[in-house]
Short mmCIF file of C-alpha atoms in Angstrom, two decimals:
data_model
loop_
_atom_site.label_atom_id
_atom_site.label_comp_id
_atom_site.label_asym_id
_atom_site.label_seq_id
_atom_site.Cartn_x
_atom_site.Cartn_y
_atom_site.Cartn_z
CA MET A 1 -92.14 -50.58 50.55
CA VAL A 2 -88.95 -52.36 49.44
CA PHE A 3 -88.18 -49.62 46.94
CA LEU A 4 -88.67 -47.02 49.66
CA ILE A 5 -86.17 -48.80 51.94
CA LEU A 6 -83.38 -49.70 49.47
CA PRO A 7 -82.40 -46.32 48.05
CA PRO A 8 -81.18 -44.88 51.37
CA LEU A 9 -78.95 -47.97 51.82
CA VAL A 10 -77.38 -47.91 48.37
CA GLY A 11 -75.02 -45.02 49.07
CA PRO A 12 -73.62 -46.34 52.36
CA THR A 13 -73.40 -49.84 50.91
CA ILE A 14 -71.39 -48.68 47.92
CA LEU A 15 -69.19 -46.54 50.17
CA PHE A 16 -68.57 -49.49 52.48
CA LEU A 17 -67.63 -51.72 49.54
CA VAL A 18 -65.27 -49.10 48.14
CA VAL A 19 -63.60 -48.59 51.53
CA TYR A 20 -63.37 -52.35 52.10
CA ILE A 21 -61.83 -53.01 48.68
CA ALA A 22 -59.40 -50.13 49.18
CA PHE A 23 -58.47 -51.42 52.63
CA LYS A 24 -57.87 -54.92 51.27
CA HIS A 25 -55.75 -53.48 48.49
CA VAL A 26 -53.67 -51.32 50.81
CA THR A 27 -53.20 -53.94 53.51
CA ARG A 28 -52.60 -56.92 51.26
CA PRO A 29 -48.90 -57.77 51.59
CA LYS A 30 -46.87 -56.38 48.72
CA PRO A 31 -44.15 -58.84 47.70
CA ILE A 32 -40.86 -57.53 46.38
CA PRO A 33 -41.13 -57.80 42.58
CA ASP A 34 -39.43 -60.73 40.84
CA VAL A 35 -38.70 -62.60 44.10
CA PRO A 36 -40.64 -65.86 44.59
CA SER A 37 -43.09 -65.93 47.47
CA LEU A 38 -46.07 -67.91 48.70
CA PRO A 39 -49.52 -66.43 47.99
CA ALA A 40 -50.64 -63.97 50.66
CA ILE A 41 -54.29 -62.98 50.62
CA SER A 42 -54.74 -61.44 54.07
CA PHE A 43 -53.21 -58.74 56.20
CA PHE A 44 -51.14 -61.38 57.98
CA GLY A 45 -49.39 -62.44 54.78
CA ASN A 46 -47.74 -65.82 55.24
CA GLY A 47 -47.76 -65.37 59.01
CA LEU A 48 -50.55 -67.86 59.71
CA ASP A 49 -48.96 -70.53 57.49
CA ILE A 50 -45.63 -70.04 59.22
CA ALA A 51 -47.30 -70.21 62.63
CA LYS A 52 -48.87 -73.55 61.69
CA HIS A 53 -45.51 -74.88 60.48
CA TYR A 54 -43.83 -73.67 63.67
CA LYS A 55 -46.45 -75.42 65.80
CA LYS A 56 -45.68 -78.63 63.94
CA THR A 57 -41.86 -78.44 63.90
CA GLU A 58 -41.14 -76.04 66.83
CA THR A 59 -38.57 -74.18 64.70
CA ILE A 60 -39.08 -70.99 62.72
CA HIS A 61 -35.92 -71.89 60.76
CA ASP A 62 -37.56 -74.98 59.29
CA ALA A 63 -40.69 -72.96 58.46
CA PHE A 64 -38.59 -70.52 56.42
CA ILE A 65 -36.72 -73.36 54.71
CA ASP A 66 -40.11 -74.76 53.74
CA VAL A 67 -40.99 -71.42 52.12
CA LEU A 68 -37.83 -71.55 50.00
CA ARG A 69 -38.49 -75.12 48.93
CA LYS A 70 -42.06 -74.33 47.92
CA THR A 71 -41.02 -71.24 45.96
CA GLY A 72 -38.35 -72.91 43.90
CA GLY A 73 -34.89 -72.67 45.42
CA MET A 74 -32.48 -71.70 48.17
CA VAL A 75 -30.81 -68.67 46.54
CA LEU A 76 -33.47 -66.05 47.20
CA GLY A 77 -37.08 -66.03 48.31
CA GLN A 78 -39.28 -63.92 50.52
CA VAL A 79 -41.81 -64.24 53.29
CA LEU A 80 -44.63 -61.79 53.94
CA ILE A 81 -45.29 -61.42 57.65
CA SER A 82 -47.77 -58.53 57.29
CA ALA A 83 -48.80 -55.84 54.87
CA PHE A 84 -45.69 -53.81 55.51
CA THR A 85 -42.87 -56.29 56.13
CA PRO A 86 -41.64 -58.39 53.21
CA ILE A 87 -38.46 -60.13 54.36
CA LEU A 88 -36.00 -61.81 52.01
CA LEU A 89 -34.71 -65.31 52.72
CA THR A 90 -31.63 -67.18 51.55
CA ALA A 91 -30.03 -70.51 52.42
CA ASP A 92 -27.46 -70.37 49.63
CA PRO A 93 -23.86 -70.56 50.95
CA ASP A 94 -22.41 -68.17 48.36
CA GLN A 95 -25.13 -65.60 48.94
CA ILE A 96 -24.72 -65.88 52.72
CA ASP A 97 -20.94 -65.48 52.54
CA ARG A 98 -21.19 -62.39 50.36
CA ILE A 99 -23.62 -60.73 52.76
CA LEU A 100 -21.66 -61.60 55.92
CA ILE A 101 -18.39 -60.31 54.51
CA SER A 102 -19.79 -57.18 52.82
CA GLN A 103 -19.83 -53.83 54.60
CA ASP A 104 -23.11 -53.08 52.81
CA TRP A 105 -24.95 -55.25 55.32
CA ASP A 106 -25.11 -55.17 59.11
CA ARG A 107 -27.42 -56.13 61.92
CA GLY A 108 -30.41 -53.81 61.62
CA ILE A 109 -32.15 -51.85 64.33
CA ARG A 110 -34.54 -54.74 64.95
CA SER A 111 -31.66 -57.12 65.66
CA THR A 112 -29.55 -54.81 67.81
CA GLY A 113 -32.71 -53.49 69.47
CA VAL A 114 -33.37 -56.90 71.00
CA PHE A 115 -30.27 -56.49 73.18
CA LYS A 116 -30.31 -52.74 73.84
CA PRO A 117 -32.65 -52.81 76.86
CA LEU A 118 -30.37 -55.28 78.65
CA ILE A 119 -26.83 -54.67 77.38
CA PRO A 120 -26.92 -51.42 75.33
CA HIS A 121 -23.13 -50.99 75.30
CA ALA A 122 -22.17 -54.53 74.27
CA LEU A 123 -21.03 -55.51 70.78
CA LEU A 124 -24.30 -57.40 70.30
CA ALA A 125 -26.26 -54.14 70.58
CA LEU A 126 -23.88 -51.78 68.77
CA SER A 127 -23.76 -50.79 65.14
CA ILE A 128 -20.33 -51.05 63.52
CA ASP A 129 -19.17 -47.59 64.58
CA GLU A 130 -16.29 -46.12 66.58
CA GLU A 131 -17.63 -47.47 69.89
CA TYR A 132 -17.92 -50.93 68.35
CA LYS A 133 -14.33 -50.79 67.05
CA ALA A 134 -13.04 -49.53 70.42
CA HIS A 135 -14.64 -52.50 72.16
CA LYS A 136 -13.11 -54.94 69.68
CA ARG A 137 -9.66 -53.43 70.29
CA ALA A 138 -10.13 -53.53 74.06
CA PHE A 139 -10.79 -57.27 74.07
CA ALA A 140 -8.27 -58.22 71.39
CA PHE A 141 -6.14 -59.97 74.04
CA GLY A 142 -8.95 -62.51 74.43
CA VAL A 143 -8.04 -64.24 71.18
CA SER A 144 -4.30 -64.34 71.84
CA SER A 145 -2.60 -67.72 72.06
CA SER A 146 -1.36 -67.11 75.60
CA PHE A 147 -4.80 -66.16 76.91
CA LEU A 148 -6.52 -69.09 75.22
CA LYS A 149 -4.00 -71.54 76.65
CA GLU A 150 -4.36 -70.13 80.15
CA THR A 151 -8.16 -70.09 80.16
CA SER A 152 -8.41 -73.58 78.62
CA LYS A 153 -7.48 -74.85 82.09
CA ARG A 154 -10.86 -73.65 83.37
CA PHE A 155 -12.69 -75.88 80.90
CA ILE A 156 -10.45 -78.84 81.76
CA GLU A 157 -11.25 -78.43 85.47
CA GLU A 158 -14.98 -78.57 84.77
CA ASP A 159 -14.58 -81.48 82.34
CA HIS A 160 -12.82 -83.43 85.10
CA ALA A 161 -15.68 -82.67 87.47
CA LEU A 162 -18.24 -83.62 84.83
CA ILE A 163 -16.59 -87.01 84.29
CA ASP A 164 -16.56 -87.64 88.05
CA THR A 165 -20.26 -86.84 88.32
CA TRP A 166 -21.30 -88.89 85.31
CA SER A 167 -19.20 -91.86 86.43
CA SER A 168 -21.77 -92.41 89.16
CA GLN A 169 -24.59 -92.46 86.60
CA THR A 170 -23.30 -95.14 84.23
CA GLY A 171 -25.71 -97.83 83.18
CA GLU A 172 -28.82 -95.66 83.35
CA TRP A 173 -30.53 -93.31 80.91
CA PHE A 174 -30.45 -89.69 82.02
CA ASP A 175 -30.82 -86.13 80.76
CA PRO A 176 -27.33 -84.58 80.38
CA GLU A 177 -28.48 -80.98 80.06
CA PRO A 178 -28.64 -79.89 83.74
CA GLU A 179 -25.08 -80.94 84.57
CA LEU A 180 -23.71 -79.57 81.29
CA THR A 181 -25.38 -76.23 81.95
CA TYR A 182 -23.99 -76.12 85.49
CA ARG A 183 -20.43 -76.99 84.44
CA GLN A 184 -20.37 -74.68 81.43
CA ALA A 185 -21.64 -71.75 83.48
CA ARG A 186 -18.83 -72.28 86.00
CA ALA A 187 -16.17 -72.53 83.30
CA ILE A 188 -17.29 -69.41 81.45
CA SER A 189 -17.64 -67.50 84.72
CA ALA A 190 -14.02 -68.39 85.51
CA VAL A 191 -12.87 -67.19 82.09
CA VAL A 192 -14.79 -63.92 82.32
CA PHE A 193 -14.80 -63.03 86.03
CA GLY A 194 -11.90 -65.02 87.42
CA GLU A 195 -13.85 -67.48 89.56
CA PRO A 196 -15.94 -70.57 88.72
CA SER A 197 -19.28 -69.44 90.03
CA ASN A 198 -22.99 -69.87 89.47
CA LEU A 199 -23.84 -66.94 91.72
CA ILE A 200 -25.44 -64.84 88.98
CA ASP A 201 -26.41 -67.64 86.61
CA LYS A 202 -30.05 -67.53 87.75
CA ASP A 203 -30.13 -63.73 87.45
CA LEU A 204 -28.68 -63.87 83.94
CA LYS A 205 -31.30 -66.41 82.88
CA THR A 206 -34.00 -64.16 84.33
CA LEU A 207 -32.82 -61.21 82.26
CA PHE A 208 -32.25 -63.38 79.19
CA LYS A 209 -36.01 -63.93 79.06
CA THR A 210 -36.53 -60.18 78.62
CA LEU A 211 -34.83 -60.24 75.22
CA SER A 212 -37.57 -60.16 72.62
CA ALA A 213 -38.33 -59.19 69.05
CA GLY A 214 -41.46 -58.64 67.01
CA PRO A 215 -44.02 -55.83 66.72
CA LEU A 216 -44.93 -55.85 70.42
CA ALA A 217 -41.31 -56.08 71.61
CA PRO A 218 -40.96 -52.42 72.73
CA ILE A 219 -44.04 -52.75 74.95
CA LYS A 220 -42.88 -56.08 76.35
CA ARG A 221 -39.40 -54.71 77.09
CA MET A 222 -40.87 -51.71 78.90
CA ILE A 223 -43.03 -54.00 81.05
CA GLU A 224 -40.13 -56.37 81.78
CA LYS A 225 -37.82 -53.49 82.63
CA VAL A 226 -40.01 -52.31 85.51
CA ARG A 227 -40.77 -55.80 86.83
CA PRO A 228 -39.31 -55.97 90.40
CA THR A 229 -37.78 -59.43 89.85
CA ASN A 230 -35.86 -58.21 86.82
CA ARG A 231 -34.74 -54.99 88.48
CA GLU A 232 -33.34 -56.94 91.42
CA ALA A 233 -31.59 -59.43 89.12
CA TYR A 234 -30.00 -56.62 87.13
CA LYS A 235 -28.90 -54.90 90.35
CA ARG A 236 -27.19 -58.06 91.61
CA ILE A 237 -25.38 -58.54 88.30
CA ILE A 238 -24.05 -54.97 88.36
CA GLN A 239 -22.86 -55.42 91.95
CA TYR A 240 -21.13 -58.69 91.08
CA VAL A 241 -19.32 -57.24 88.06
CA GLN A 242 -18.20 -54.24 90.11
CA SER A 243 -16.92 -56.44 92.92
CA ARG A 244 -14.92 -58.65 90.55
CA THR A 245 -13.48 -55.58 88.81
CA THR A 246 -12.45 -54.13 92.17
CA ILE A 247 -10.70 -57.38 93.12
CA SER A 248 -8.74 -57.40 89.86
CA ARG A 249 -7.68 -53.75 90.19
CA LYS A 250 -6.56 -54.37 93.76
CA LYS A 251 -4.47 -57.33 92.63
CA PHE A 252 -2.61 -55.26 90.07
CA SER A 253 -2.20 -52.25 92.37
CA GLU A 254 -0.57 -54.49 94.98
CA GLY A 255 2.02 -55.77 92.52
CA GLY A 256 0.22 -58.80 91.14
CA ASP A 257 1.70 -60.64 88.17
CA VAL A 258 0.70 -58.39 85.26
CA ALA A 259 2.11 -60.94 82.83
CA LEU A 260 -0.44 -63.54 83.94
CA ILE A 261 -3.84 -62.69 82.50
CA GLU A 262 -6.26 -65.34 83.75
CA ASN A 263 -9.60 -63.79 82.85
CA MET A 264 -11.29 -61.06 80.87
CA ILE A 265 -11.40 -58.56 83.74
CA ASP A 266 -7.67 -59.01 84.37
CA GLY A 267 -7.00 -58.26 80.71
CA ILE A 268 -8.92 -55.00 80.77
CA VAL A 269 -7.41 -53.91 84.09
CA GLN A 270 -3.92 -54.62 82.75
CA LYS A 271 -4.63 -52.35 79.78
CA GLU A 272 -5.79 -49.64 82.16
CA ALA A 273 -2.60 -50.00 84.19
CA GLU A 274 -0.44 -49.74 81.07
CA SER A 275 -2.23 -46.76 79.54
CA GLY A 276 -3.22 -44.92 82.71
CA VAL A 277 -6.77 -44.40 81.44
CA ALA A 278 -9.94 -46.46 81.25
CA VAL A 279 -10.13 -48.42 78.00
CA LEU A 280 -13.89 -48.88 78.36
CA SER A 281 -16.60 -46.97 80.16
CA PRO A 282 -17.99 -48.67 83.28
CA ASP A 283 -21.21 -49.37 81.38
CA GLY A 284 -19.30 -50.72 78.40
CA LEU A 285 -17.22 -53.07 80.54
CA ARG A 286 -20.26 -54.31 82.45
CA ASP A 287 -22.32 -54.97 79.32
CA GLU A 288 -19.54 -56.79 77.49
CA LEU A 289 -18.86 -59.10 80.42
CA VAL A 290 -22.56 -59.92 80.80
CA SER A 291 -22.92 -60.57 77.06
CA MET A 292 -19.99 -63.00 77.13
CA ILE A 293 -21.73 -65.06 79.79
CA LEU A 294 -25.10 -64.96 78.03
CA ALA A 295 -23.82 -65.87 74.57
CA GLY A 296 -21.13 -68.32 75.65
CA ASP A 297 -23.30 -70.36 77.99
CA GLU A 298 -26.20 -70.90 75.59
CA THR A 299 -24.23 -71.76 72.44
CA SER A 300 -21.64 -73.95 74.18
CA VAL A 301 -24.18 -76.12 75.99
CA THR A 302 -26.21 -76.51 72.79
CA THR A 303 -23.14 -77.69 70.89
CA GLN A 304 -22.28 -80.18 73.63
CA LEU A 305 -25.81 -81.58 73.50
CA TRP A 306 -25.50 -82.08 69.73
CA VAL A 307 -22.16 -83.85 70.24
CA LEU A 308 -23.84 -86.33 72.57
CA LYS A 309 -26.79 -86.77 70.21
CA PHE A 310 -24.69 -87.53 67.13
CA LEU A 311 -22.11 -89.70 68.87
CA SER A 312 -24.75 -91.81 70.62
CA ASN A 313 -26.56 -92.27 67.29
CA HIS A 314 -23.33 -93.40 65.55
CA PRO A 315 -21.38 -96.04 67.53
CA ALA A 316 -18.96 -96.66 64.64
CA ILE A 317 -17.88 -93.03 64.72
CA GLN A 318 -17.32 -93.30 68.47
CA TYR A 319 -14.95 -96.23 67.98
CA LYS A 320 -13.10 -94.44 65.20
CA LEU A 321 -12.82 -91.21 67.18
CA ARG A 322 -11.55 -92.96 70.30
CA GLN A 323 -8.88 -94.84 68.35
CA HIS A 324 -7.85 -91.60 66.66
CA LEU A 325 -7.43 -89.88 70.03
CA LEU A 326 -5.58 -92.81 71.63
CA GLU A 327 -3.01 -92.58 68.85
CA ARG A 328 -2.52 -88.82 69.14
CA VAL A 329 -3.26 -87.76 72.74
CA GLU A 330 -1.67 -89.00 75.95
CA PRO A 331 -3.98 -90.90 78.34
CA LEU A 332 -6.00 -88.66 80.63
CA ASP A 333 -4.49 -90.29 83.73
CA VAL A 334 -1.02 -89.28 82.51
CA ARG A 335 -1.75 -85.63 81.79
CA SER A 336 -4.53 -83.36 80.61
CA PRO A 337 -4.62 -82.44 76.91
CA THR A 338 -3.38 -78.99 75.93
CA VAL A 339 -4.46 -76.52 73.28
CA ASP A 340 -1.44 -77.54 71.19
CA ASP A 341 -2.43 -81.22 71.39
CA LEU A 342 -5.83 -80.60 69.86
CA THR A 343 -5.28 -78.77 66.60
CA PRO A 344 -6.86 -79.51 63.21
CA GLU A 345 -3.43 -80.59 62.00
CA HIS A 346 -2.70 -82.97 64.87
CA THR A 347 -6.21 -84.36 65.47
CA PRO A 348 -7.96 -84.01 62.09
CA PHE A 349 -10.76 -86.49 62.73
CA LEU A 350 -11.64 -84.75 66.00
CA GLU A 351 -11.92 -81.49 64.08
CA ALA A 352 -14.01 -83.17 61.40
CA VAL A 353 -16.45 -84.42 64.05
CA ILE A 354 -16.77 -80.93 65.54
CA GLN A 355 -17.37 -79.22 62.21
CA GLU A 356 -19.95 -81.82 61.21
CA VAL A 357 -21.73 -81.36 64.55
CA LEU A 358 -21.91 -77.62 63.89
CA ARG A 359 -22.98 -78.14 60.27
CA VAL A 360 -25.80 -80.65 60.82
CA GLY A 361 -26.80 -79.63 64.34
CA ASN A 362 -26.84 -75.98 63.24
CA PRO A 363 -27.04 -74.43 66.74
CA VAL A 364 -27.21 -70.83 65.49
CA ALA A 365 -29.74 -71.26 62.71
CA ILE A 366 -30.70 -67.75 61.58
CA ILE A 367 -28.73 -64.52 61.18
CA GLY A 368 -30.56 -61.30 60.33
CA ARG A 369 -29.06 -58.57 58.17
CA GLU A 370 -30.22 -55.20 56.85
CA ALA A 371 -28.83 -53.22 53.91
CA MET A 372 -27.01 -50.15 55.24
CA ARG A 373 -26.93 -48.62 51.75
CA ASP A 374 -28.25 -49.42 48.28
CA THR A 375 -26.63 -52.67 47.17
CA THR A 376 -27.33 -55.88 45.25
CA LEU A 377 -28.02 -59.57 45.78
CA VAL A 378 -27.79 -62.57 43.51
CA GLY A 379 -31.25 -63.02 41.99
CA PRO A 380 -33.56 -66.01 42.49
CA SER A 381 -32.26 -67.76 39.38
CA GLY A 382 -28.69 -67.52 40.66
CA GLY A 383 -27.73 -65.39 37.70
CA LYS A 384 -28.16 -61.64 37.31
CA SER A 385 -27.82 -59.31 40.27
CA PHE A 386 -30.91 -58.13 42.07
CA PRO A 387 -31.27 -54.60 43.55
CA ALA A 388 -31.49 -54.37 47.33
CA PRO A 389 -32.27 -50.79 48.41
CA LYS A 390 -31.14 -49.42 51.76
CA GLY A 391 -33.29 -50.91 54.51
CA THR A 392 -33.84 -54.25 52.76
CA LYS A 393 -34.08 -57.01 55.36
CA ILE A 394 -32.87 -60.56 54.78
CA LEU A 395 -32.67 -63.67 56.94
CA LEU A 396 -29.66 -65.92 56.38
CA LEU A 397 -30.72 -69.51 57.01
CA LEU A 398 -27.64 -71.44 58.08
CA GLY A 399 -27.46 -75.20 58.09
CA PRO A 400 -27.15 -78.09 55.65
CA GLU A 401 -30.40 -77.53 53.75
CA GLY A 402 -28.87 -75.09 51.28
CA THR A 403 -25.77 -77.17 50.54
CA GLU A 404 -27.33 -80.08 48.65
CA GLY A 405 -25.89 -78.79 45.38
CA ARG A 406 -22.39 -78.97 46.83
CA VAL A 407 -22.60 -81.95 49.17
CA GLY A 408 -25.19 -84.19 47.57
CA LYS A 409 -28.52 -85.62 48.62
CA ASP A 410 -27.05 -86.94 51.89
CA THR A 411 -26.32 -83.39 53.08
CA MET A 412 -28.59 -83.85 56.11
CA GLU A 413 -26.67 -86.93 57.29
CA PHE A 414 -23.91 -86.84 59.90
CA LYS A 415 -20.67 -87.84 58.13
CA PRO A 416 -17.49 -86.33 59.63
CA GLU A 417 -15.38 -87.90 56.86
CA ARG A 418 -16.64 -85.14 54.54
CA TRP A 419 -14.09 -82.82 56.13
CA LEU A 420 -11.05 -85.02 55.37
CA ASN A 421 -9.05 -85.13 52.16
CA GLU A 422 -7.60 -88.27 50.57
CA LYS A 423 -4.63 -88.14 52.95
CA GLY A 424 -6.89 -88.03 56.00
CA GLU A 425 -6.03 -84.39 56.66
CA TYR A 426 -8.64 -81.91 57.82
CA ASP A 427 -9.82 -79.60 55.01
CA SER A 428 -11.78 -76.57 56.23
CA SER A 429 -12.95 -75.79 52.70
CA ALA A 430 -14.28 -79.29 51.98
CA VAL A 431 -17.79 -78.43 53.18
CA TRP A 432 -19.55 -75.17 54.03
CA GLN A 433 -20.81 -74.12 57.44
CA ALA A 434 -21.01 -70.71 59.12
CA SER A 435 -21.99 -71.28 62.75
CA PHE A 436 -19.63 -68.54 63.91
CA ALA A 437 -20.62 -66.18 61.08
CA LYS A 438 -17.94 -64.37 59.05
CA GLY A 439 -16.72 -60.87 58.32
CA PRO A 440 -16.96 -57.88 60.71
CA ARG A 441 -19.59 -59.60 62.85
CA ALA A 442 -17.82 -62.96 63.14
CA CYS A 443 -18.14 -64.49 66.59
CA TYR A 444 -15.55 -62.98 68.92
CA GLY A 445 -15.39 -66.11 71.07
CA SER A 446 -15.13 -68.69 68.28
CA LYS A 447 -11.55 -69.75 69.09
CA GLN A 448 -12.34 -70.28 72.74
CA ALA A 449 -15.58 -72.08 71.89
CA LEU A 450 -13.70 -74.53 69.67
CA ILE A 451 -11.10 -75.17 72.37
CA SER A 452 -13.79 -75.90 74.94
CA ILE A 453 -15.67 -78.29 72.66
CA ARG A 454 -12.44 -80.11 71.71
CA MET A 455 -11.63 -80.63 75.38
CA PHE A 456 -15.16 -81.82 76.12
CA ILE A 457 -15.15 -84.39 73.31
CA VAL A 458 -11.72 -85.73 74.31
CA TYR A 459 -12.79 -86.28 77.91
CA ILE A 460 -16.09 -87.89 76.94
CA SER A 461 -14.69 -90.03 74.11
CA LEU A 462 -11.73 -91.38 76.07
CA THR A 463 -13.81 -92.18 79.16
CA PHE A 464 -17.23 -93.36 78.03
CA PHE A 465 -18.99 -95.19 75.26
CA LEU A 466 -22.43 -93.70 74.62
CA GLU A 467 -24.99 -96.43 74.04
CA LYS A 468 -27.24 -96.10 71.03
CA PRO A 469 -30.70 -94.97 72.15
CA PRO A 470 -33.95 -96.75 71.25
CA PRO A 471 -35.24 -95.93 67.73
CA LYS A 472 -37.85 -93.47 68.99
CA LEU A 473 -35.08 -91.41 70.65
CA GLN A 474 -32.67 -91.42 67.69
CA SER A 475 -34.48 -88.59 65.91
CA THR A 476 -32.48 -85.41 65.33
CA ARG A 477 -35.62 -83.33 65.69
CA ARG A 478 -34.80 -79.86 66.95
CA VAL A 479 -36.46 -77.53 69.40
CA GLU A 480 -35.93 -73.79 69.08
CA ARG A 481 -34.87 -71.82 72.11
CA VAL A 482 -32.32 -69.07 71.59
CA THR A 483 -30.42 -71.78 69.73
CA LEU A 484 -31.57 -74.99 68.05
CA ARG A 485 -31.22 -77.85 70.54
CA PRO A 486 -31.87 -81.56 70.07
CA SER A 487 -35.16 -82.66 71.56
CA ASP A 488 -35.72 -85.87 73.51
CA LEU A 489 -32.03 -86.30 74.33
CA VAL A 490 -31.09 -88.85 76.96
CA ILE A 491 -27.79 -90.70 77.21
CA LYS A 492 -26.53 -93.93 78.74
CA LEU A 493 -22.83 -94.19 79.48
CA LYS A 494 -20.60 -97.23 79.73
CA PRO A 495 -16.91 -96.98 80.70
CA TRP A 496 -14.66 -98.23 77.90
CA GLU A 497 -12.89 -100.63 80.27
CA LYS A 498 -16.13 -102.45 81.03
CA LEU A 499 -17.08 -102.52 77.36
CA GLU A 500 -13.73 -104.04 76.40
CA GLN A 501 -14.05 -106.61 79.20
CA GLY A 502 -17.48 -107.60 77.92
CA GLU A 503 -19.31 -106.40 81.01
CA ASN A 504 -22.88 -105.10 80.83
#
């Protein structure tokens, strides 16, 4: 009976085994030859391992760094997310710099596609083409010395208000994030739209949640796009931008001071008045203004949170920084600091603190790039070049992890003195960090971001001493949102006058 039953099953069984083996062979992730990678034995590649690491650390950046460490170095490695997507990784400063500066690499469709549903005509969503270059030219005034000095006043106004608010909270532990977010949104709104407002802050945050990547991103974006809440938020943002643009145009048409450019909309309208034609399409202007709010708010608040984390963890640095500022900046009750007061040349230790915050805090942790044409990379050994065909994808892992060879084994520690030479002067080349990227895609708002963070630190450091938190809250553990933020951050402020008088 057994022999009568088995023969009919042999053929299908063999066929099933052949199909199964073929399927496993086809769907098993194919690593790029000669690039180290972790073993991948399933369709999901290293995806499950990375998911476990992410659950433990809450940062995909740290999961990728772990892959590089396990595969032998920071110069070049790869991660296999599925059968069809090997992605290269690097945390090596030289490799990262070459890619950022080279025209062979740009943000790929996956990166720009994240922003296209929301702000399709903003620099964040554009390839480096003629439209991209036209937008860069249109907003060139935004990095001029005169514009930066004028708009710095908006940050000073909000810093004053922040100090007033926090002065009523001295002596108690509290979460600084809500007030920082509120104040930063007002300041950036004033710089972009001409008024310190939080009117569309909630709507912007609503739409920010629609930005997504990954294999299911197109479906998710389509769903989010038709969601009534999101449609209404987008409608209000468009109406607000149009109303502010109308106000600016009316000001100039009625003989307003065209020499005084106080915000981004004024700058564009002035260019229109001078040339007689629109310098940007209505959609282009709207998307750029929205992107400035989105990007500026998130990164600036994150950097401020890291400032508070590192300063509160290092009382000695607080004392040194305050003394440095007292010697070089007039007291806040005499006059507010200016852009010219706070330069790397005049306040080198302040600049060193900022750069070390950006280096170790690493707010913008990952930058994605795709080869626009056949090109090369430095190979895993750091020696011979390695071919990178058009379409090759690589993740640039910023942060201190890849700089141990340059900095030493204490590269993860917060030491602002690294950035000073023997004369105590600030040296931008002393240590590597690339928070604002480099090359054609370098952050447009980097100068303004640095001005705002300088002002913030001066006001905080000359007004308050940040008490060192309990050991369990001193960790620099990070949580990944759009940026990497410190987790478990609370602060306790004490006015310097009380500290010097020995009061509790």
